[in-house]
Short mmCIF file of C-alpha atoms in Angstrom, two decimals:
data_model
loop_
_atom_site.label_atom_id
_atom_site.label_comp_id
_atom_site.label_asym_id
_atom_site.label_seq_id
_atom_site.Cartn_x
_atom_site.Cartn_y
_atom_site.Cartn_z
CA MET A 1 -25.82 15.25 20.73
CA THR A 2 -26.13 11.52 21.45
CA ARG A 3 -24.86 9.95 24.65
CA TYR A 4 -21.88 8.27 23.01
CA GLN A 5 -20.86 11.52 21.29
CA HIS A 6 -21.07 13.37 24.60
CA LEU A 7 -18.95 10.68 26.30
CA ALA A 8 -16.41 10.73 23.43
CA ASP A 9 -16.08 14.53 23.71
CA LEU A 10 -15.60 14.26 27.48
CA LEU A 11 -12.83 11.65 27.08
CA ALA A 12 -11.21 13.69 24.28
CA GLN A 13 -11.17 16.72 26.58
CA ARG A 14 -9.49 14.70 29.33
CA ILE A 15 -6.82 13.53 26.86
CA GLU A 16 -6.18 17.10 25.70
CA GLN A 17 -5.90 18.29 29.32
CA GLY A 18 -3.34 15.58 30.08
CA LEU A 19 -5.54 13.65 32.51
CA TYR A 20 -4.89 10.62 30.31
CA LEU A 21 -1.28 10.71 29.12
CA SER A 22 0.29 9.55 25.85
CA GLY A 23 0.48 5.75 25.79
CA GLU A 24 -1.68 5.36 28.95
CA ARG A 25 -4.33 2.65 29.21
CA LEU A 26 -7.88 4.01 29.40
CA PRO A 27 -10.55 2.66 31.77
CA SER A 28 -12.26 -0.54 30.67
CA VAL A 29 -15.59 -0.45 28.89
CA ARG A 30 -17.35 -1.83 31.97
CA THR A 31 -15.68 0.69 34.30
CA LEU A 32 -16.78 3.64 32.17
CA SER A 33 -20.27 2.16 31.86
CA ASN A 34 -20.64 2.09 35.65
CA GLU A 35 -18.93 5.46 36.16
CA HIS A 36 -21.18 7.37 33.73
CA GLY A 37 -24.36 5.32 34.06
CA VAL A 38 -24.52 4.40 30.37
CA SER A 39 -24.72 1.09 28.53
CA ILE A 40 -21.67 -0.89 27.44
CA SER A 41 -22.76 -0.31 23.84
CA THR A 42 -22.63 3.47 24.39
CA VAL A 43 -19.05 3.24 25.71
CA GLN A 44 -18.02 1.04 22.78
CA GLN A 45 -19.47 3.55 20.31
CA ALA A 46 -17.65 6.39 22.10
CA TYR A 47 -14.35 4.51 21.92
CA HIS A 48 -14.93 3.77 18.24
CA LEU A 49 -15.48 7.49 17.60
CA LEU A 50 -12.21 8.31 19.40
CA GLU A 51 -10.48 5.69 17.23
CA GLU A 52 -11.72 7.47 14.11
CA ARG A 53 -10.34 10.72 15.52
CA ARG A 54 -7.00 8.91 16.05
CA LEU A 55 -6.98 9.82 19.72
CA ILE A 56 -6.93 6.25 21.02
CA THR A 57 -5.62 2.89 19.79
CA PRO A 58 -7.07 -0.56 20.62
CA GLN A 59 -4.71 -3.36 21.60
CA PRO A 60 -5.95 -6.97 21.43
CA ARG A 61 -6.75 -8.39 24.88
CA SER A 62 -5.36 -5.26 26.54
CA GLY A 63 -7.98 -2.54 26.03
CA TYR A 64 -7.68 1.00 24.70
CA PHE A 65 -4.65 3.28 24.96
CA VAL A 66 -4.10 6.97 24.30
CA THR A 67 -2.40 7.23 20.92
CA SER A 68 1.27 8.00 21.40
CA HIS A 69 2.43 11.04 19.45
CA LYS A 70 5.51 12.26 21.30
CA ALA A 71 7.60 9.16 20.61
CA GLU A 72 6.77 8.81 16.92
CA PRO A 73 9.85 7.81 14.92
CA PRO A 74 10.81 10.17 12.08
CA VAL A 75 9.90 9.46 8.48
CA PRO A 76 12.71 8.19 6.22
CA PRO A 77 14.73 10.97 4.54
CA LEU A 78 15.04 11.45 0.79
CA THR A 79 16.62 8.33 -0.70
CA ARG A 80 19.99 8.64 -2.41
CA PRO A 81 20.49 5.89 -4.98
CA ALA A 82 23.33 5.95 -7.50
CA GLN A 83 21.94 7.99 -10.41
CA ARG A 84 23.23 6.01 -13.34
CA PRO A 85 21.61 3.30 -15.45
CA VAL A 86 22.10 -0.17 -14.01
CA GLU A 87 21.09 -3.72 -14.92
CA ILE A 88 18.51 -5.11 -12.54
CA THR A 89 19.38 -7.91 -10.13
CA GLN A 90 17.51 -9.46 -7.17
CA TRP A 91 15.53 -12.09 -9.12
CA ASP A 92 16.59 -14.92 -6.78
CA ALA A 93 15.44 -12.93 -3.75
CA VAL A 94 12.10 -12.12 -5.42
CA LEU A 95 11.58 -15.80 -6.31
CA GLU A 96 12.28 -16.77 -2.70
CA LEU A 97 9.63 -14.29 -1.53
CA LEU A 98 7.10 -15.65 -4.03
CA ASN A 99 7.79 -19.29 -3.11
CA ALA A 100 7.31 -18.49 0.57
CA ARG A 101 3.64 -17.74 -0.14
CA GLN A 102 3.07 -21.48 -0.53
CA GLU A 103 4.46 -22.24 2.94
CA LYS A 104 1.31 -22.10 5.06
CA ASP A 105 3.22 -22.32 8.35
CA VAL A 106 5.26 -19.18 7.59
CA GLN A 107 3.63 -15.91 8.69
CA GLN A 108 4.11 -13.28 5.99
CA LEU A 109 4.68 -9.86 7.55
CA GLY A 110 5.61 -8.14 4.29
CA SER A 111 3.17 -9.59 1.77
CA GLY A 112 1.31 -7.41 -0.73
CA MET A 113 -1.83 -9.54 -0.28
CA PRO A 114 -5.01 -7.59 0.56
CA ASN A 115 -7.46 -8.71 3.22
CA LEU A 116 -9.97 -11.17 1.73
CA ASP A 117 -11.94 -11.98 4.88
CA GLN A 118 -14.63 -9.32 4.58
CA PRO A 119 -18.44 -9.68 4.34
CA THR A 120 -18.50 -7.13 1.48
CA LEU A 121 -16.96 -9.83 -0.75
CA LYS A 122 -19.89 -12.22 -0.29
CA PRO A 123 -21.81 -10.73 -3.25
CA LEU A 124 -18.81 -11.50 -5.47
CA TRP A 125 -19.00 -15.18 -4.55
CA LYS A 126 -22.71 -15.23 -5.42
CA ILE A 127 -22.10 -13.46 -8.73
CA MET A 128 -19.36 -15.92 -9.70
CA SER A 129 -21.56 -18.86 -8.77
CA ARG A 130 -24.49 -17.49 -10.77
CA ILE A 131 -22.31 -16.88 -13.82
CA GLY A 132 -20.92 -20.42 -13.56
CA HIS A 133 -24.44 -21.92 -13.51
CA GLN A 134 -25.60 -20.00 -16.56
CA GLN A 135 -23.52 -22.17 -18.89
CA ASP A 136 -22.97 -19.22 -21.18
CA MET A 137 -20.62 -20.37 -23.97
CA ARG A 138 -18.87 -16.99 -23.87
CA MET A 139 -17.24 -18.10 -20.62
CA LEU A 140 -15.45 -20.93 -22.45
CA ASN A 141 -14.51 -19.00 -25.56
CA TYR A 142 -11.74 -16.56 -26.45
CA ASP A 143 -12.48 -13.02 -25.35
CA ASN A 144 -12.07 -9.90 -27.49
CA ILE A 145 -8.46 -8.67 -27.26
CA TYR A 146 -9.74 -5.38 -25.77
CA GLY A 147 -11.67 -7.19 -23.02
CA VAL A 148 -15.34 -7.65 -22.16
CA PRO A 149 -17.33 -4.50 -23.17
CA GLU A 150 -19.44 -4.56 -19.97
CA LEU A 151 -16.31 -4.40 -17.82
CA ARG A 152 -14.71 -1.61 -19.83
CA GLU A 153 -17.90 0.43 -19.42
CA GLN A 154 -17.77 0.05 -15.64
CA ILE A 155 -14.06 0.91 -15.46
CA ALA A 156 -14.68 4.06 -17.51
CA ARG A 157 -17.26 5.10 -14.90
CA LEU A 158 -14.90 4.35 -12.01
CA ALA A 159 -12.16 6.43 -13.65
CA ILE A 160 -14.21 9.61 -13.12
CA ASP A 161 -13.29 9.57 -9.39
CA GLY A 162 -9.63 9.80 -10.39
CA GLY A 163 -10.35 12.73 -12.71
CA CYS A 164 -10.31 10.77 -15.99
CA HIS A 165 -13.09 10.99 -18.57
CA LEU A 166 -12.71 7.86 -20.66
CA LEU A 167 -14.63 5.91 -23.25
CA PRO A 168 -14.78 2.08 -23.04
CA GLU A 169 -12.69 1.90 -26.22
CA ASP A 170 -9.88 3.77 -24.43
CA ILE A 171 -9.39 0.79 -22.09
CA VAL A 172 -7.64 -2.55 -22.63
CA ILE A 173 -8.29 -5.35 -20.12
CA THR A 174 -5.23 -7.30 -18.94
CA THR A 175 -4.45 -10.25 -16.69
CA GLY A 176 -3.82 -8.16 -13.60
CA CYS A 177 -1.91 -4.91 -13.18
CA HIS A 178 1.40 -6.71 -13.62
CA GLU A 179 0.56 -7.49 -17.25
CA ALA A 180 -0.70 -3.93 -17.73
CA LEU A 181 2.68 -2.61 -16.59
CA SER A 182 4.60 -5.14 -18.68
CA VAL A 183 2.78 -4.46 -21.95
CA SER A 184 3.03 -0.71 -21.31
CA ILE A 185 6.79 -0.86 -20.82
CA ARG A 186 7.26 -3.05 -23.90
CA ALA A 187 5.07 -0.71 -25.93
CA VAL A 188 7.34 2.30 -25.32
CA CYS A 189 10.78 0.69 -24.89
CA GLN A 190 13.21 -1.61 -26.67
CA PRO A 191 15.96 -3.84 -25.21
CA GLY A 192 18.89 -1.69 -24.15
CA ASP A 193 16.74 1.37 -23.41
CA ILE A 194 16.77 3.24 -20.09
CA VAL A 195 13.74 3.74 -17.82
CA ALA A 196 13.62 6.09 -14.81
CA VAL A 197 12.00 4.63 -11.68
CA GLU A 198 11.27 5.76 -8.15
CA SER A 199 13.68 4.41 -5.57
CA PRO A 200 12.54 2.25 -3.86
CA THR A 201 9.87 0.87 -6.18
CA PHE A 202 7.70 -2.23 -6.79
CA HIS A 203 9.91 -5.26 -7.40
CA GLY A 204 7.55 -6.62 -10.07
CA THR A 205 8.15 -3.58 -12.27
CA MET A 206 11.89 -3.99 -11.75
CA GLN A 207 11.82 -7.63 -12.81
CA SER A 208 9.79 -6.78 -15.93
CA LEU A 209 12.54 -4.35 -16.94
CA ARG A 210 15.14 -7.04 -16.29
CA GLY A 211 13.27 -9.55 -18.45
CA PHE A 212 13.01 -7.09 -21.33
CA GLY A 213 16.71 -6.22 -21.23
CA ILE A 214 16.01 -2.63 -20.13
CA LYS A 215 18.21 -0.72 -17.70
CA ALA A 216 16.83 1.29 -14.80
CA ILE A 217 18.02 4.59 -13.41
CA GLU A 218 16.83 4.99 -9.82
CA ILE A 219 15.66 8.48 -8.88
CA PRO A 220 15.77 9.78 -5.28
CA THR A 221 12.30 9.65 -3.73
CA ASP A 222 10.79 11.41 -0.72
CA SER A 223 8.59 9.31 1.59
CA GLU A 224 5.95 12.08 1.72
CA THR A 225 6.02 13.86 -1.67
CA GLY A 226 7.36 11.25 -4.08
CA ILE A 227 9.96 11.21 -6.82
CA SER A 228 12.48 14.08 -6.83
CA LEU A 229 11.63 16.19 -9.85
CA GLU A 230 14.97 17.97 -9.64
CA ALA A 231 16.91 14.69 -9.76
CA LEU A 232 14.65 13.38 -12.51
CA GLU A 233 15.25 16.50 -14.61
CA LEU A 234 19.00 16.03 -14.22
CA ALA A 235 18.71 12.38 -15.29
CA LEU A 236 16.62 13.32 -18.33
CA GLU A 237 19.28 15.85 -19.34
CA GLN A 238 22.14 13.35 -18.97
CA TRP A 239 20.67 10.09 -20.25
CA PRO A 240 18.39 9.00 -23.17
CA VAL A 241 15.53 7.97 -20.88
CA LYS A 242 12.54 6.50 -22.76
CA ALA A 243 9.97 6.36 -19.95
CA VAL A 244 9.30 7.15 -16.31
CA VAL A 245 7.51 4.55 -14.16
CA VAL A 246 5.79 5.91 -11.03
CA VAL A 247 3.30 4.87 -8.35
CA PRO A 248 2.06 8.35 -7.32
CA ASN A 249 -1.01 7.33 -5.30
CA CYS A 250 -0.60 5.21 -2.13
CA ASN A 251 2.88 4.32 -3.28
CA ASN A 252 4.31 0.82 -2.94
CA PRO A 253 6.35 0.59 -0.74
CA LEU A 254 6.48 4.12 0.80
CA GLY A 255 2.74 4.84 1.04
CA PHE A 256 2.80 8.52 -0.01
CA ILE A 257 0.34 10.36 -2.23
CA MET A 258 2.19 12.70 -4.57
CA PRO A 259 0.79 16.26 -4.30
CA GLU A 260 -1.24 17.34 -7.33
CA SER A 261 1.15 20.21 -8.11
CA ARG A 262 4.03 17.75 -8.35
CA LYS A 263 2.01 15.43 -10.57
CA ARG A 264 1.43 18.29 -12.98
CA ALA A 265 5.12 19.22 -12.83
CA LEU A 266 6.10 15.62 -13.58
CA LEU A 267 3.85 15.60 -16.63
CA ALA A 268 5.36 18.90 -17.77
CA LEU A 269 8.85 17.36 -17.49
CA ALA A 270 7.74 14.37 -19.57
CA GLN A 271 6.34 16.72 -22.22
CA ARG A 272 9.51 18.80 -22.28
CA PHE A 273 11.78 15.76 -22.78
CA ASP A 274 9.23 13.79 -24.85
CA VAL A 275 9.15 10.68 -22.66
CA ALA A 276 6.24 8.42 -21.72
CA ILE A 277 4.89 8.03 -18.19
CA VAL A 278 3.77 4.59 -17.03
CA GLU A 279 1.47 5.28 -14.06
CA ASP A 280 0.75 2.42 -11.64
CA ASP A 281 -2.51 3.29 -9.82
CA VAL A 282 -3.27 -0.15 -8.38
CA TYR A 283 -3.52 1.23 -4.79
CA GLY A 284 -5.11 4.57 -5.72
CA GLU A 285 -8.65 3.58 -4.68
CA LEU A 286 -7.39 2.76 -1.17
CA ALA A 287 -6.49 6.35 -0.22
CA TYR A 288 -7.76 7.12 3.28
CA GLU A 289 -9.04 10.58 2.32
CA TYR A 290 -12.06 10.97 0.05
CA PRO A 291 -12.42 11.90 -2.75
CA ARG A 292 -9.57 9.75 -3.90
CA PRO A 293 -6.49 11.52 -5.36
CA SER A 294 -6.32 12.40 -9.04
CA THR A 295 -4.21 10.38 -11.43
CA ILE A 296 -1.49 11.94 -13.58
CA LYS A 297 -3.50 10.59 -16.52
CA SER A 298 -6.31 13.02 -15.63
CA PHE A 299 -4.05 15.97 -16.60
CA ASP A 300 -2.81 14.35 -19.82
CA ASP A 301 -4.27 15.74 -23.05
CA GLU A 302 -1.58 14.24 -25.33
CA GLY A 303 -2.02 10.52 -24.61
CA ARG A 304 1.49 10.44 -23.13
CA VAL A 305 0.51 8.65 -19.90
CA LEU A 306 -0.21 4.90 -19.80
CA LEU A 307 -2.47 4.38 -16.77
CA CYS A 308 -2.34 0.88 -15.25
CA SER A 309 -4.50 -0.62 -12.52
CA SER A 310 -6.47 -3.69 -11.44
CA PHE A 311 -8.82 -5.18 -8.84
CA SER A 312 -5.95 -7.19 -7.31
CA LYS A 313 -5.40 -4.91 -4.29
CA THR A 314 -8.92 -3.51 -3.90
CA VAL A 315 -10.93 -6.74 -4.35
CA ALA A 316 -8.93 -9.95 -4.85
CA PRO A 317 -5.73 -10.87 -6.73
CA GLY A 318 -7.23 -14.20 -7.80
CA LEU A 319 -9.59 -12.42 -10.20
CA ARG A 320 -6.55 -11.56 -12.37
CA VAL A 321 -8.42 -8.63 -13.87
CA GLY A 322 -6.46 -5.48 -14.64
CA TRP A 323 -6.48 -2.78 -17.28
CA VAL A 324 -4.40 -0.18 -19.06
CA VAL A 325 -5.42 3.14 -20.61
CA PRO A 326 -2.63 3.41 -23.22
CA GLY A 327 -3.47 6.72 -24.90
CA ARG A 328 -1.38 7.25 -28.05
CA TYR A 329 0.27 3.83 -27.56
CA LEU A 330 -2.93 1.81 -28.03
CA ASP A 331 -1.81 -0.13 -31.12
CA ARG A 332 1.51 -1.09 -29.57
CA VAL A 333 -0.13 -2.17 -26.30
CA LEU A 334 -2.61 -4.35 -28.19
CA HIS A 335 0.26 -5.97 -30.09
CA MET A 336 2.17 -6.65 -26.86
CA LYS A 337 -0.92 -8.11 -25.22
CA TYR A 338 -1.52 -10.36 -28.22
CA ILE A 339 2.05 -11.63 -28.00
CA VAL A 340 1.83 -12.36 -24.27
CA THR A 341 -1.72 -13.61 -23.54
CA GLY A 342 -3.93 -12.91 -26.55
CA SER A 343 -7.01 -12.50 -24.37
CA THR A 344 -8.02 -12.39 -20.71
CA ALA A 345 -10.21 -14.98 -18.93
CA THR A 346 -13.86 -14.08 -19.54
CA GLN A 347 -15.66 -15.34 -16.43
CA THR A 348 -13.79 -13.20 -13.90
CA GLN A 349 -14.18 -10.14 -16.15
CA MET A 350 -17.96 -10.63 -16.16
CA ALA A 351 -17.99 -11.18 -12.39
CA ALA A 352 -15.99 -7.99 -11.78
CA ALA A 353 -18.28 -6.01 -14.10
CA GLU A 354 -21.39 -7.21 -12.21
CA PHE A 355 -19.77 -6.52 -8.83
CA VAL A 356 -19.22 -2.90 -9.87
CA ARG A 357 -22.51 -2.43 -11.76
CA LEU A 358 -24.63 -3.58 -8.82
CA GLY A 359 -22.94 -1.11 -6.45
CA HIS A 360 -21.00 -3.63 -4.35
CA TYR A 361 -17.57 -2.24 -5.25
CA PRO A 362 -17.95 1.25 -3.65
CA ALA A 363 -19.34 -0.32 -0.46
CA HIS A 364 -16.42 -2.74 -0.34
CA LEU A 365 -13.91 0.08 -0.89
CA ARG A 366 -15.35 2.12 1.98
CA ARG A 367 -15.03 -0.84 4.32
CA MET A 368 -11.47 -1.65 3.23
CA ARG A 369 -10.27 1.95 3.61
CA GLN A 370 -11.60 2.01 7.18
CA HIS A 371 -10.12 -1.42 7.91
CA TYR A 372 -6.66 -0.50 6.63
CA GLN A 373 -6.63 2.90 8.29
CA ARG A 374 -7.56 1.41 11.65
CA ASN A 375 -4.97 -1.35 11.22
CA LEU A 376 -2.32 1.27 10.46
CA GLU A 377 -2.93 2.96 13.82
CA ILE A 378 -2.72 -0.33 15.72
CA PHE A 379 0.27 -1.56 13.76
CA THR A 380 2.18 1.71 14.15
CA HIS A 381 1.56 1.63 17.90
CA TRP A 382 3.04 -1.86 18.21
CA VAL A 383 6.03 -1.02 16.00
CA ARG A 384 6.79 1.90 18.31
CA HIS A 385 6.34 -0.38 21.31
CA TYR A 386 8.49 -3.32 20.23
CA PHE A 387 11.12 -1.79 17.94
CA PRO A 388 14.22 -0.02 19.28
CA CYS A 389 14.90 3.64 18.64
CA GLY A 390 17.02 4.64 15.69
CA ILE A 391 14.43 3.66 13.09
CA CYS A 392 12.46 5.69 10.55
CA VAL A 393 8.88 4.71 9.68
CA THR A 394 6.69 5.96 6.84
CA ARG A 395 3.22 7.37 7.44
CA PRO A 396 1.15 5.84 4.64
CA GLN A 397 -1.73 7.88 3.24
CA GLY A 398 -3.45 4.83 1.82
CA GLY A 399 -3.06 1.15 1.01
CA PHE A 400 -1.70 -1.33 3.55
CA LEU A 401 2.10 -1.22 3.29
CA MET A 402 4.67 0.37 5.62
CA TRP A 403 8.40 1.01 5.06
CA ILE A 404 10.87 0.88 7.94
CA GLU A 405 14.42 2.16 7.62
CA LEU A 406 17.05 0.98 10.10
CA PRO A 407 20.61 2.25 10.62
CA GLU A 408 22.87 1.95 7.58
CA ALA A 409 24.95 -0.91 9.02
CA PHE A 410 21.87 -3.10 9.54
CA ASP A 411 21.47 -6.18 7.31
CA ALA A 412 17.81 -7.13 6.82
CA VAL A 413 18.74 -10.04 4.52
CA ARG A 414 20.54 -11.72 7.40
CA LEU A 415 17.63 -10.84 9.70
CA ASN A 416 15.18 -12.60 7.38
CA LYS A 417 17.19 -15.82 7.59
CA GLU A 418 16.98 -15.68 11.38
CA LEU A 419 13.24 -14.99 11.25
CA ARG A 420 12.61 -18.07 9.12
CA GLU A 421 13.50 -20.21 12.14
CA ALA A 422 10.60 -18.51 13.93
CA LYS A 423 8.36 -19.14 10.87
CA LEU A 424 8.25 -15.42 10.01
CA GLN A 425 9.22 -13.53 6.87
CA VAL A 426 9.44 -9.86 5.95
CA ALA A 427 9.97 -8.19 2.57
CA VAL A 428 13.59 -7.05 2.56
CA GLY A 429 14.25 -3.55 1.21
CA SER A 430 16.79 -4.69 -1.38
CA LEU A 431 13.95 -6.29 -3.38
CA PHE A 432 12.75 -2.79 -4.22
CA SER A 433 16.01 -1.55 -5.73
CA ALA A 434 17.53 -2.22 -9.12
CA SER A 435 21.01 -2.47 -7.63
CA GLY A 436 20.20 -4.21 -4.34
CA LYS A 437 20.19 -1.05 -2.22
CA TYR A 438 18.14 -0.74 1.02
CA ARG A 439 19.42 -3.88 2.76
CA ASN A 440 18.79 -1.88 5.95
CA CYS A 441 15.06 -1.50 5.20
CA LEU A 442 11.89 -3.61 5.56
CA ARG A 443 8.46 -3.49 3.98
CA LEU A 444 5.70 -4.59 6.34
CA SER A 445 2.02 -5.19 5.62
CA TYR A 446 -0.90 -4.35 7.92
CA ALA A 447 -3.62 -5.73 5.63
CA GLN A 448 -4.74 -8.64 7.77
CA PRO A 449 -6.81 -8.29 10.97
CA PHE A 450 -4.61 -7.55 13.97
CA THR A 451 -4.63 -10.55 16.30
CA GLU A 452 -2.68 -11.80 19.28
CA LYS A 453 -0.60 -13.85 16.82
CA THR A 454 0.29 -10.69 14.88
CA GLY A 455 1.27 -8.89 18.07
CA ARG A 456 3.49 -11.79 19.06
CA ALA A 457 5.09 -11.81 15.58
CA LEU A 458 5.91 -8.09 15.87
CA GLU A 459 7.37 -8.69 19.33
CA ILE A 460 9.66 -11.41 17.91
CA LEU A 461 10.57 -9.16 14.97
CA GLY A 462 11.36 -6.20 17.23
CA ALA A 463 13.57 -8.34 19.48
CA ALA A 464 15.36 -9.79 16.44
CA VAL A 465 15.98 -6.29 15.09
CA GLU A 466 17.45 -5.18 18.42
CA ARG A 467 19.75 -8.24 18.60
CA ALA A 468 20.88 -7.70 15.01
CA MET A 469 21.66 -4.04 15.72
CA GLU A 470 23.83 -5.06 18.68
CA GLN A 471 25.61 -7.73 16.63
CA CYS A 472 26.54 -5.28 13.88
CA GLY A 473 27.96 -2.82 16.40
CA ILE A 474 25.08 -0.32 16.54
CA ALA A 475 24.76 1.21 19.99
CA ARG A 476 21.76 -0.14 21.85
CA PRO A 477 19.09 2.58 21.84
CA THR A 478 16.35 3.18 24.34
CA PRO A 479 13.09 1.47 23.29
CA LEU A 480 10.38 3.86 22.19
CA SER A 481 8.00 2.51 24.82
CA VAL A 482 10.50 3.42 27.56
CA LYS A 483 10.77 6.94 26.14
CA VAL A 484 7.01 7.31 26.42
CA GLN A 485 7.19 6.28 30.08
CA GLU A 486 10.09 8.68 30.75
CA GLU A 487 8.12 11.55 29.21
CA ARG A 488 5.14 10.70 31.39
CA ILE A 489 7.27 10.71 34.58
CA SER A 490 8.79 14.05 33.54
CA ILE A 491 5.34 15.59 33.05
CA GLU A 492 4.13 14.27 36.42
CA LYS A 493 7.17 15.81 38.16
CA GLU A 494 6.54 19.18 36.52
CA ASN A 495 2.94 19.13 37.69
#
């Protein structure tokens, strides 16, 4: 056993014995170095190992703290939307969120933007530069409607990790995952049809349905296991549903990974009622556990599932490279793509294909999973510290998005207006509902590196939430950080 492993085990034992209590600050790196006669590097490695074990949490400019478990807020309960088809609203609110991206002085706390400041993306820049200097006329010409063959070959290889065995001709390249979802929905539905969706769900999918004149029926969804199969079955019995749209892996916005048994049961339901499944797997590669979770498509032997994904969340949204595996709906998907874009930009397809072929993509994924998982621990700690009690917080199993549910009387739309004065913005929960439900919820992102500025933003957000709760008549709860301290005092008295 190395020195840093021995030191990490010793510190872990002290935490388990209660010598370092939940939420307590650990000795500084220099103090431990002097105490144990080891180098500063050895202490840093030991602390990093304890981070990976989720026993401690770093705080910028403050040091390391024992991860708090006793004061964890509960996860949100099963959602209860109105189970009837509704016309989608919220476009104005979505447009406001999109426009805010252009305001550089506004700090986006709820953005779906991945972290782009990583050294594992440097090879992509070099590849794009090399392709641009080659002056290959293919880069300026129309691409095949299916997409660049080299890219489809690489995507077919990547699909094996998700349990799919595909041929390049099974795949259609699109301009991002959003187009993949849009052409899939249009391929299986007509205006006036009904589509079942998770509730809450990605606002982009919702707005596609709105644009196509399709109604949505929101299905109750559990923040740990996904869409309620019992409620979905009831909806399929009562309404002429044409398709089910789901994000089963690293769900946006709840963060869950649907258990494999439930994925199979969902597919069985779709077979029984003869409906299509549009599967959004854009976050699937960012699952914290490896191997990554299987897709529903991997169990499909009828071509009923349309699998959609892209490099937008795993690499960079600016590539605008996505894809769909349409199964039995291939001809319709090709027709819809031809109507919308005709073909996808060639240069970024070639760059993405080279990035994968040369082995840079798996290395980048490994780094991003570690980055997001570590950020989740830090972010969750600060949410517990700054937010009042009475909240529910999801425990994402992948990706970089977190869902916070506040008391029913809370109005996050009004909160967002107040935050704009502080140059902050969150993603309000009502964006993720067809009928504007979840005004008492927030989606937060922990994609970007945690800095002092981020900590200050969460402090402002937490204080604003507490003020808003008081203004709407919600009894002022005890802050979570105070509860941690009270528990510590209680333990000390007992001992």
